CSV table of C-alpha atoms and ligand atoms in Angstrom, one decimal:
chain,number,residue,atom,x,y,z
A,1,UNK,CA,-62.4,9.4,48.3
A,2,UNK,CA,-61.6,6.4,46.3
A,3,UNK,CA,-58.9,3.9,46.8
A,4,UNK,CA,-57.1,1.4,44.3
A,5,UNK,CA,-56.4,-2.1,45.0
A,6,UNK,CA,-54.7,-5.0,43.3
A,7,UNK,CA,-55.5,-8.5,43.3
A,8,UNK,CA,-55.5,-11.4,40.5
A,9,UNK,CA,-59.1,-12.4,40.3
A,10,UNK,CA,-62.2,-10.5,41.3
A,11,UNK,CA,-65.1,-12.6,41.2
A,12,UNK,CA,-68.8,-11.0,41.1
A,13,UNK,CA,-71.4,-12.9,42.8
A,14,UNK,CA,-71.0,-15.0,46.4
A,15,UNK,CA,-73.7,-17.8,45.4
A,16,UNK,CA,-72.5,-21.3,45.3
A,17,UNK,CA,-70.5,-20.8,41.9
A,18,UNK,CA,-68.6,-17.7,43.2
A,19,UNK,CA,-68.0,-19.1,46.6
A,20,UNK,CA,-66.8,-22.5,45.1
A,21,UNK,CA,-64.4,-20.5,42.8
A,22,UNK,CA,-63.0,-18.5,45.4
A,23,UNK,CA,-62.5,-21.3,48.0
A,24,UNK,CA,-60.5,-23.3,45.2
A,25,UNK,CA,-58.6,-20.0,44.4
A,26,UNK,CA,-57.7,-19.6,48.0
A,27,UNK,CA,-56.9,-23.3,48.7
A,28,UNK,CA,-54.4,-23.0,45.5
A,29,UNK,CA,-52.8,-19.6,46.6
A,30,UNK,CA,-54.5,-17.2,43.9
A,31,UNK,CA,-55.4,-14.0,45.1
A,32,UNK,CA,-58.9,-13.3,44.8
A,33,UNK,CA,-61.6,-10.6,46.0
A,34,UNK,CA,-65.6,-11.8,45.8
A,35,UNK,CA,-67.9,-8.9,45.6
A,36,UNK,CA,-71.7,-9.5,46.6
A,37,UNK,CA,-74.7,-7.0,46.6
A,38,UNK,CA,-76.4,-8.6,49.4
A,39,UNK,CA,-75.5,-9.1,52.9
A,40,UNK,CA,-74.1,-12.2,54.5
A,41,UNK,CA,-77.2,-13.0,56.7
A,42,UNK,CA,-79.3,-13.0,53.3
A,43,UNK,CA,-77.2,-15.4,51.2
A,44,UNK,CA,-77.0,-17.8,54.6
A,45,UNK,CA,-80.7,-18.2,54.6
A,46,UNK,CA,-81.5,-18.6,50.7
A,47,UNK,CA,-83.0,-21.6,49.8
A,48,UNK,CA,-82.2,-23.1,46.3
A,49,UNK,CA,-81.0,-26.2,44.7
A,50,UNK,CA,-81.0,-29.4,46.8
A,51,UNK,CA,-78.5,-32.1,45.1
A,52,UNK,CA,-74.7,-32.0,44.7
A,53,UNK,CA,-74.1,-34.7,42.1
A,54,UNK,CA,-71.7,-37.4,42.1
A,55,UNK,CA,-69.4,-35.5,39.8
A,56,UNK,CA,-69.6,-32.4,41.9
A,57,UNK,CA,-68.9,-34.7,45.2
A,58,UNK,CA,-65.8,-36.0,43.6
A,59,UNK,CA,-64.6,-32.6,42.3
A,60,UNK,CA,-64.8,-31.3,45.9
A,61,UNK,CA,-62.7,-34.5,47.0
A,62,UNK,CA,-60.1,-33.7,44.3
A,63,UNK,CA,-60.0,-30.2,46.0
A,64,UNK,CA,-59.5,-31.5,49.4
A,65,UNK,CA,-62.7,-29.9,50.6
A,66,UNK,CA,-65.1,-32.7,50.7
A,67,UNK,CA,-65.5,-33.2,53.9
A,68,UNK,CA,-65.8,-29.5,55.1
A,69,UNK,CA,-68.4,-28.6,52.7
A,70,UNK,CA,-70.8,-31.3,52.0
A,71,UNK,CA,-73.6,-32.6,54.3
A,72,UNK,CA,-76.6,-34.7,53.7
A,73,UNK,CA,-78.0,-38.0,52.7
A,74,UNK,CA,-76.4,-39.8,49.6
A,75,UNK,CA,-78.8,-39.2,46.7
A,76,UNK,CA,-79.2,-42.8,45.0
A,77,UNK,CA,-82.8,-43.1,44.3
A,78,UNK,CA,-85.6,-41.3,42.5
A,79,UNK,CA,-89.3,-42.7,42.8
A,80,UNK,CA,-90.9,-42.0,39.4
A,81,UNK,CA,-94.5,-41.9,39.8
A,82,UNK,CA,-97.4,-42.0,37.1
A,83,UNK,CA,-100.8,-41.3,38.8
A,84,UNK,CA,-99.7,-42.4,42.1
A,85,UNK,CA,-98.0,-45.8,40.8
A,86,UNK,CA,-94.5,-45.6,41.6
A,87,UNK,CA,-90.9,-47.3,40.7
A,88,UNK,CA,-87.9,-46.7,42.4
A,89,UNK,CA,-85.2,-45.6,40.1
A,90,UNK,CA,-81.6,-46.8,41.7
A,91,UNK,CA,-79.0,-44.3,40.6
A,92,UNK,CA,-75.6,-46.3,40.4
A,93,UNK,CA,-72.1,-46.2,39.0
A,94,UNK,CA,-69.3,-48.7,38.9
A,95,UNK,CA,-66.8,-46.1,40.7
A,96,UNK,CA,-68.8,-46.1,43.9
A,97,UNK,CA,-69.0,-42.0,43.8
A,98,UNK,CA,-72.4,-40.9,44.8
A,99,UNK,CA,-74.5,-37.4,44.8
A,100,UNK,CA,-75.7,-36.1,47.9
A,101,UNK,CA,-78.6,-34.2,48.9
A,102,UNK,CA,-76.9,-31.1,50.1
A,103,UNK,CA,-78.9,-28.4,49.8
A,104,UNK,CA,-77.4,-25.2,48.3
A,105,UNK,CA,-78.0,-23.5,51.6
A,106,UNK,CA,-76.0,-26.0,53.4
A,107,UNK,CA,-73.1,-25.7,50.7
A,108,UNK,CA,-72.9,-22.1,50.8
A,109,UNK,CA,-72.9,-21.8,54.6
A,110,UNK,CA,-70.1,-24.2,54.5
A,111,UNK,CA,-68.5,-22.5,51.9
A,112,UNK,CA,-68.8,-19.1,54.0
A,113,UNK,CA,-67.1,-20.4,56.8
A,114,UNK,CA,-64.4,-22.3,55.2
A,115,UNK,CA,-63.4,-19.2,52.9
A,116,UNK,CA,-64.1,-16.5,55.1
A,117,UNK,CA,-64.0,-17.7,58.8
A,118,UNK,CA,-61.0,-20.3,58.3
A,119,UNK,CA,-59.0,-19.3,55.2
A,120,UNK,CA,-59.6,-15.5,55.7
A,121,UNK,CA,-60.7,-15.1,52.2
A,122,UNK,CA,-61.9,-11.4,51.1
A,123,UNK,CA,-65.7,-11.5,50.5
A,124,UNK,CA,-67.2,-8.0,50.3
A,125,UNK,CA,-71.2,-7.9,51.2
A,126,UNK,CA,-73.4,-4.9,50.5
A,127,UNK,CA,-71.7,-3.6,47.6
A,128,UNK,CA,-73.6,-1.5,45.1
A,129,UNK,CA,-72.8,0.4,41.5
A,130,UNK,CA,-70.5,-2.5,40.4
A,131,UNK,CA,-69.0,-1.7,37.1
A,132,UNK,CA,-66.7,-4.1,35.0
A,133,UNK,CA,-63.8,-2.5,33.4
A,134,UNK,CA,-62.7,-4.7,30.6
A,135,UNK,CA,-61.9,-2.7,27.6
A,136,UNK,CA,-59.2,-2.1,25.6
A,137,UNK,CA,-56.0,-0.4,27.2
A,138,UNK,CA,-56.3,-0.1,30.9
A,139,UNK,CA,-56.0,-3.2,33.3
A,140,UNK,CA,-59.0,-4.9,34.1
A,141,UNK,CA,-60.7,-3.5,37.0
A,142,UNK,CA,-64.0,-3.6,38.9
A,143,UNK,CA,-65.4,-0.5,40.7
A,144,UNK,CA,-67.9,-0.6,43.3
A,145,UNK,CA,-69.4,1.4,46.2
A,146,UNK,CA,-69.5,0.1,49.8
A,147,UNK,CA,-70.6,1.9,52.7
A,148,UNK,CA,-71.0,5.0,50.6
A,149,UNK,CA,-67.0,4.8,49.4
A,150,UNK,CA,-66.1,4.2,45.8
A,151,UNK,CA,-63.4,1.6,45.4
A,152,UNK,CA,-61.8,0.2,42.6
A,153,UNK,CA,-59.8,-3.5,42.4
A,154,UNK,CA,-57.4,-4.0,39.4
A,155,UNK,CA,-56.9,-7.4,38.6
A,156,UNK,CA,-55.8,-9.6,36.1
A,157,UNK,CA,-59.2,-11.7,35.5
A,158,UNK,CA,-62.8,-11.0,36.3
A,159,UNK,CA,-65.4,-14.0,36.8
A,160,UNK,CA,-69.2,-13.3,36.7
A,161,UNK,CA,-70.9,-15.4,39.0
A,162,UNK,CA,-74.1,-12.9,39.4
A,163,UNK,CA,-76.7,-15.1,37.8
A,164,UNK,CA,-79.3,-14.1,35.1
A,165,UNK,CA,-79.8,-10.5,35.7
A,166,UNK,CA,-76.3,-9.5,37.1
A,167,UNK,CA,-73.8,-6.7,35.8
A,168,UNK,CA,-71.4,-9.3,34.4
A,169,UNK,CA,-73.2,-10.6,31.2
A,170,UNK,CA,-74.9,-7.2,30.7
A,171,UNK,CA,-71.3,-5.3,30.8
A,172,UNK,CA,-70.3,-7.3,27.6
A,173,UNK,CA,-71.0,-5.2,24.3
A,174,UNK,CA,-73.9,-5.9,22.0
A,175,UNK,CA,-72.9,-8.1,19.3
A,176,UNK,CA,-70.5,-10.3,20.9
A,177,UNK,CA,-73.0,-13.1,22.6
A,178,UNK,CA,-75.2,-15.3,21.1
A,179,UNK,CA,-78.3,-16.4,23.0
A,180,UNK,CA,-80.4,-19.7,22.3
A,181,UNK,CA,-83.2,-20.2,24.5
A,182,UNK,CA,-86.3,-22.4,24.8
A,183,UNK,CA,-89.6,-21.8,26.6
A,184,UNK,CA,-91.6,-25.1,27.9
A,185,UNK,CA,-94.8,-23.1,28.2
A,186,UNK,CA,-95.5,-23.6,31.7
A,187,UNK,CA,-94.6,-22.8,35.2
A,188,UNK,CA,-94.1,-24.6,38.4
A,189,UNK,CA,-95.2,-23.2,41.7
A,190,UNK,CA,-92.1,-24.1,44.0
A,191,UNK,CA,-93.1,-24.3,47.4
A,192,UNK,CA,-90.9,-24.9,50.6
A,193,UNK,CA,-92.6,-26.2,53.5
A,194,UNK,CA,-92.1,-27.5,57.2
A,195,UNK,CA,-91.9,-31.1,56.9
A,196,UNK,CA,-89.3,-33.3,56.2
A,197,UNK,CA,-89.7,-35.8,53.1
A,198,UNK,CA,-90.2,-39.4,54.3
A,199,UNK,CA,-88.9,-42.2,52.0
A,200,UNK,CA,-87.5,-41.6,48.2
A,201,UNK,CA,-87.6,-38.1,46.4
A,202,UNK,CA,-90.5,-38.4,44.1
A,203,UNK,CA,-91.1,-37.1,40.7
A,204,UNK,CA,-94.7,-37.4,39.9
A,205,UNK,CA,-96.7,-37.4,36.3
A,206,UNK,CA,-100.1,-37.4,37.2
A,207,UNK,CA,-103.7,-36.5,35.3
A,208,UNK,CA,-103.7,-33.1,37.0
A,209,UNK,CA,-100.0,-32.1,36.5
A,210,UNK,CA,-96.8,-32.6,37.4
A,211,UNK,CA,-95.8,-32.8,41.1
A,212,UNK,CA,-92.5,-33.2,42.8
A,213,UNK,CA,-91.7,-33.9,46.7
A,214,UNK,CA,-87.8,-33.4,47.4
A,215,UNK,CA,-85.8,-33.2,50.5
A,216,UNK,CA,-84.3,-29.9,51.6
A,217,UNK,CA,-82.6,-31.2,54.9
A,218,UNK,CA,-84.0,-32.6,57.9
A,219,UNK,CA,-86.9,-30.4,58.5
A,220,UNK,CA,-87.8,-29.4,55.0
A,221,UNK,CA,-89.2,-30.2,51.8
A,222,UNK,CA,-89.6,-28.7,48.5
A,223,UNK,CA,-92.7,-29.3,46.2
A,224,UNK,CA,-92.9,-28.6,42.4
A,225,UNK,CA,-96.5,-28.2,41.0
A,226,UNK,CA,-96.9,-27.8,37.4
A,227,UNK,CA,-98.9,-24.4,37.0
A,228,UNK,CA,-99.9,-21.9,34.2
A,229,UNK,CA,-97.3,-19.4,33.4
A,230,UNK,CA,-99.8,-16.6,34.3
A,231,UNK,CA,-100.4,-18.2,37.9
A,232,UNK,CA,-99.3,-15.8,40.8
A,233,UNK,CA,-98.5,-17.3,44.2
A,234,UNK,CA,-101.2,-15.3,45.7
A,235,UNK,CA,-103.4,-17.8,43.6
A,236,UNK,CA,-102.4,-20.8,45.6
A,237,UNK,CA,-103.6,-20.8,48.9
A,238,UNK,CA,-102.2,-23.3,51.6
A,239,UNK,CA,-105.2,-25.2,51.2
A,240,UNK,CA,-105.2,-25.3,47.4
A,241,UNK,CA,-101.6,-26.4,47.7
A,242,UNK,CA,-101.9,-29.2,50.0
A,243,UNK,CA,-105.0,-30.5,48.2
A,244,UNK,CA,-103.3,-30.5,44.9
A,245,UNK,CA,-100.0,-32.4,46.3
A,246,UNK,CA,-102.6,-35.1,47.5
A,247,UNK,CA,-104.6,-35.1,44.3
A,248,UNK,CA,-101.3,-35.6,42.2
A,249,UNK,CA,-99.5,-37.8,44.4
A,250,UNK,CA,-102.7,-40.2,45.2
A,251,UNK,CA,-101.9,-39.9,48.6
A,252,UNK,CA,-104.8,-38.8,51.0
A,253,UNK,CA,-102.8,-39.4,54.1
A,254,UNK,CA,-100.2,-36.5,53.5
A,255,UNK,CA,-101.1,-33.8,56.1
A,256,UNK,CA,-100.9,-30.0,55.8
A,257,UNK,CA,-97.6,-28.2,57.2
A,258,UNK,CA,-96.7,-24.6,57.3
A,259,UNK,CA,-95.5,-23.0,53.9
A,260,UNK,CA,-92.4,-21.1,54.3
A,261,UNK,CA,-92.1,-19.8,50.7
A,262,UNK,CA,-93.8,-20.0,47.5
A,263,UNK,CA,-93.0,-18.5,44.1
A,264,UNK,CA,-93.7,-19.0,40.5
A,265,UNK,CA,-90.8,-20.4,38.2
A,266,UNK,CA,-91.2,-20.4,34.5
A,267,UNK,CA,-89.6,-23.5,32.8
A,268,UNK,CA,-87.0,-22.4,30.5
A,269,UNK,CA,-83.5,-23.2,29.0
A,270,UNK,CA,-81.1,-20.7,27.9
A,271,UNK,CA,-77.5,-20.5,27.2
A,272,UNK,CA,-75.4,-17.4,26.3
A,273,UNK,CA,-71.9,-18.1,24.3
A,274,UNK,CA,-69.1,-17.9,24.2
A,275,UNK,CA,-68.9,-17.6,27.9
A,276,UNK,CA,-66.1,-15.0,27.9
A,277,UNK,CA,-64.9,-11.8,26.6
A,278,UNK,CA,-61.6,-10.7,26.9
A,279,UNK,CA,-60.8,-11.0,30.6
A,280,UNK,CA,-64.3,-11.6,31.6
A,281,UNK,CA,-65.4,-15.3,32.3
A,282,UNK,CA,-69.1,-16.3,32.7
A,283,UNK,CA,-69.8,-19.1,35.3
A,284,UNK,CA,-73.2,-20.8,36.3
A,285,UNK,CA,-76.5,-19.0,35.8
A,286,UNK,CA,-74.7,-15.9,34.4
A,287,UNK,CA,-74.1,-18.0,31.3
A,288,UNK,CA,-77.0,-20.8,31.2
A,289,UNK,CA,-80.0,-21.7,32.9
A,290,UNK,CA,-81.9,-24.9,32.9
A,291,UNK,CA,-85.6,-25.9,34.2
A,292,UNK,CA,-85.0,-27.5,37.9
A,293,UNK,CA,-86.4,-30.9,36.7
A,294,UNK,CA,-83.1,-32.7,36.6
A,295,UNK,CA,-81.6,-31.0,39.4
A,296,UNK,CA,-78.5,-29.6,37.0
A,297,UNK,CA,-78.6,-25.8,37.4
A,298,UNK,CA,-75.9,-25.8,40.6
A,299,UNK,CA,-74.3,-28.7,39.3
A,300,UNK,CA,-73.5,-27.2,35.9
A,301,UNK,CA,-72.4,-23.8,37.7
A,302,UNK,CA,-70.2,-26.3,39.9
A,303,UNK,CA,-68.5,-27.8,36.8
A,304,UNK,CA,-67.9,-24.5,35.2
A,305,UNK,CA,-66.2,-23.3,38.1
A,306,UNK,CA,-64.0,-26.4,38.5
A,307,UNK,CA,-62.7,-25.6,34.7
A,308,UNK,CA,-62.2,-22.2,35.6
A,309,UNK,CA,-60.2,-22.5,38.7
A,310,UNK,CA,-58.0,-25.2,37.0
A,311,UNK,CA,-57.4,-22.7,34.3
A,312,UNK,CA,-57.1,-19.6,36.3
A,313,UNK,CA,-54.4,-21.4,38.8
A,314,UNK,CA,-52.5,-22.5,35.3
A,315,UNK,CA,-52.5,-19.0,34.0
A,316,UNK,CA,-51.7,-17.1,37.5
A,317,UNK,CA,-49.1,-19.7,39.0
A,318,UNK,CA,-47.7,-20.9,35.7
A,319,UNK,CA,-48.5,-18.2,33.2
A,320,UNK,CA,-50.0,-21.0,31.1
A,321,UNK,CA,-53.1,-19.4,29.4
A,322,UNK,CA,-54.4,-22.0,27.0
A,323,UNK,CA,-56.9,-23.4,29.1
A,324,UNK,CA,-58.2,-20.1,30.0
A,325,UNK,CA,-58.5,-19.1,26.3
A,326,UNK,CA,-60.2,-22.3,25.5
A,327,UNK,CA,-62.7,-22.1,28.8
A,328,UNK,CA,-66.0,-21.5,26.6
A,329,UNK,CA,-65.1,-24.2,24.2
A,330,UNK,CA,-64.1,-26.5,27.1
A,331,UNK,CA,-67.2,-26.4,28.8
A,332,UNK,CA,-69.9,-25.5,26.3
A,333,UNK,CA,-70.5,-29.3,25.2
A,334,UNK,CA,-71.1,-30.3,28.8
A,335,UNK,CA,-73.6,-27.2,29.0
A,336,UNK,CA,-75.5,-28.1,26.1
A,337,UNK,CA,-75.4,-32.2,27.2
A,338,UNK,CA,-76.8,-31.2,30.6
A,339,UNK,CA,-79.3,-29.0,28.8
A,340,UNK,CA,-80.5,-31.7,26.9
A,341,UNK,CA,-80.8,-33.9,29.9
A,342,UNK,CA,-82.8,-31.3,31.5
A,343,UNK,CA,-85.2,-30.7,28.5
A,344,UNK,CA,-85.6,-34.6,28.5
A,345,UNK,CA,-86.6,-34.8,32.2
A,346,UNK,CA,-89.1,-31.8,31.9
A,347,UNK,CA,-90.9,-33.1,28.4
A,348,UNK,CA,-90.7,-36.6,30.0
A,349,UNK,CA,-92.3,-35.8,33.4
A,350,UNK,CA,-94.8,-33.0,31.9
A,351,UNK,CA,-95.8,-35.0,28.7
A,352,UNK,CA,-96.3,-38.3,30.6
A,353,UNK,CA,-98.8,-36.5,32.7
A,354,UNK,CA,-101.6,-34.3,31.9
A,355,UNK,CA,-102.9,-35.2,27.9
A,356,UNK,CA,-104.0,-32.0,27.8
A,357,UNK,CA,-100.7,-30.5,27.6
A,358,UNK,CA,-99.3,-32.5,24.7
A,359,UNK,CA,-101.7,-34.7,23.6
A,360,UNK,CA,-102.1,-38.7,23.8
A,361,UNK,CA,-99.4,-39.4,21.5
A,362,UNK,CA,-96.9,-37.6,23.4
A,363,UNK,CA,-98.2,-38.7,26.5
A,364,UNK,CA,-97.8,-42.3,25.7
A,365,UNK,CA,-94.3,-41.8,24.2
A,366,UNK,CA,-93.2,-40.2,27.3
A,367,UNK,CA,-94.3,-43.2,29.5
A,368,UNK,CA,-92.6,-45.6,26.9
A,369,UNK,CA,-89.4,-43.6,27.7
A,370,UNK,CA,-89.7,-43.7,31.4
A,371,UNK,CA,-90.6,-47.5,31.0
A,372,UNK,CA,-87.3,-47.8,29.3
A,373,UNK,CA,-85.4,-46.8,32.0
A,374,UNK,CA,-86.6,-49.7,34.1
A,375,UNK,CA,-86.6,-52.2,31.1
A,376,UNK,CA,-83.5,-51.4,29.6
A,377,UNK,CA,-80.0,-51.8,31.3
A,378,UNK,CA,-78.5,-49.7,28.9
A,379,UNK,CA,-81.4,-46.7,29.3
A,380,UNK,CA,-80.8,-47.1,32.8
A,381,UNK,CA,-77.2,-46.8,32.7
A,382,UNK,CA,-77.2,-43.8,30.5
A,383,UNK,CA,-79.8,-42.0,32.9
A,384,UNK,CA,-77.7,-42.9,36.0
A,385,UNK,CA,-74.6,-41.3,34.1
A,386,UNK,CA,-76.4,-37.9,33.8
A,387,UNK,CA,-78.0,-38.0,37.1
A,388,UNK,CA,-74.5,-38.7,38.2
A,389,UNK,CA,-73.2,-35.9,36.3
A,390,UNK,CA,-70.6,-38.1,34.5
A,391,UNK,CA,-72.5,-38.6,30.9
B,401,LIG,C1,-84.0,-31.1,43.7
B,401,LIG,O1,-83.8,-31.4,44.8
B,401,LIG,O2,-84.4,-30.2,43.6
B,401,LIG,C2,-84.3,-32.4,42.6
B,401,LIG,C3,-83.8,-33.5,42.9
B,401,LIG,C4,-84.0,-34.4,42.0
B,401,LIG,C5,-84.5,-34.3,40.9
B,401,LIG,C6,-84.9,-32.9,40.5
B,401,LIG,C7,-84.8,-31.9,41.4
B,401,LIG,O3,-84.3,-35.0,39.6
């Protein structure tokens, strides 16, 4: 048996982007349904990004949701180290707004609570066989299967928040999208460990390769270790991980702690455009990927859904569709600016470390770029603006 329902917006994917968009739409009284392949327990424990930048914090304040959704300490410093010698960069701004070390997991859990438990939002977990109906003629619709039952939701707009390998972007016919990408040629071993970060978050260049030490809530931290694209998590024993952290941070006092998760992440940048096709709009990782070096992946997704939520509310409530029609043109300049920032951070932090990577010239040039952040107020200001997400 199959059933057909009606709503205004169907959102595919209940990650940070999809849930934020749904919560904004729900707040504005726009009906929406969220479809998610996984179950709620899975997305509640999924660990990803760690920072909501100052722009993101202001966005949640503007939608009246900051108190309900955000948690974690203020993110206002980064310790940039070269071979263990650190300088603490202060992230400052005139308007007093600050980013937060609010983990993506914390944000997603708060969104689930706010959207489903408080606002009775409609999120359907464990759905399979999602098919996007976005062709000529019939009303836009999404078909899916849940608990063995085929369902169809007819709607006015479909939003793909289902990341890089989701069905939404894949439903767009060949020849419509242009894809521009860049491979950095190396990977990170991303390690989640059961010990808190003490002191400032660290981005460390070293002769032995890049290392980062970043907070993930009161009990956990994330380490990133530059590694070869061909490395497998199994190549990295816990002993090797901790030895390499001590070596690259030049700190023998760090003691081993439990490793909860490790994965190899190739560093790459990708933009698919336009970010819309007919009645389908792409947001977040479905439209673009950045290397994690600048902490912008989740923040770019939040920017997309901020613009899209405003445009969808105008379209649904006021029949004013111009913002929706120009969604892709509005967000792409921002996407590219933060692609550039993420590539700048990635090149600067890796080139300034191991000279075997790109040679002595690029090592010294990258170190000069880092020095400039501390020596030039203009460079510091611009870097702060990028870190805060307001550049
Ligand atoms: C992170 O928490 O993943 C993070 C924080 C700051 C950065 C990069 C990554 O600059």
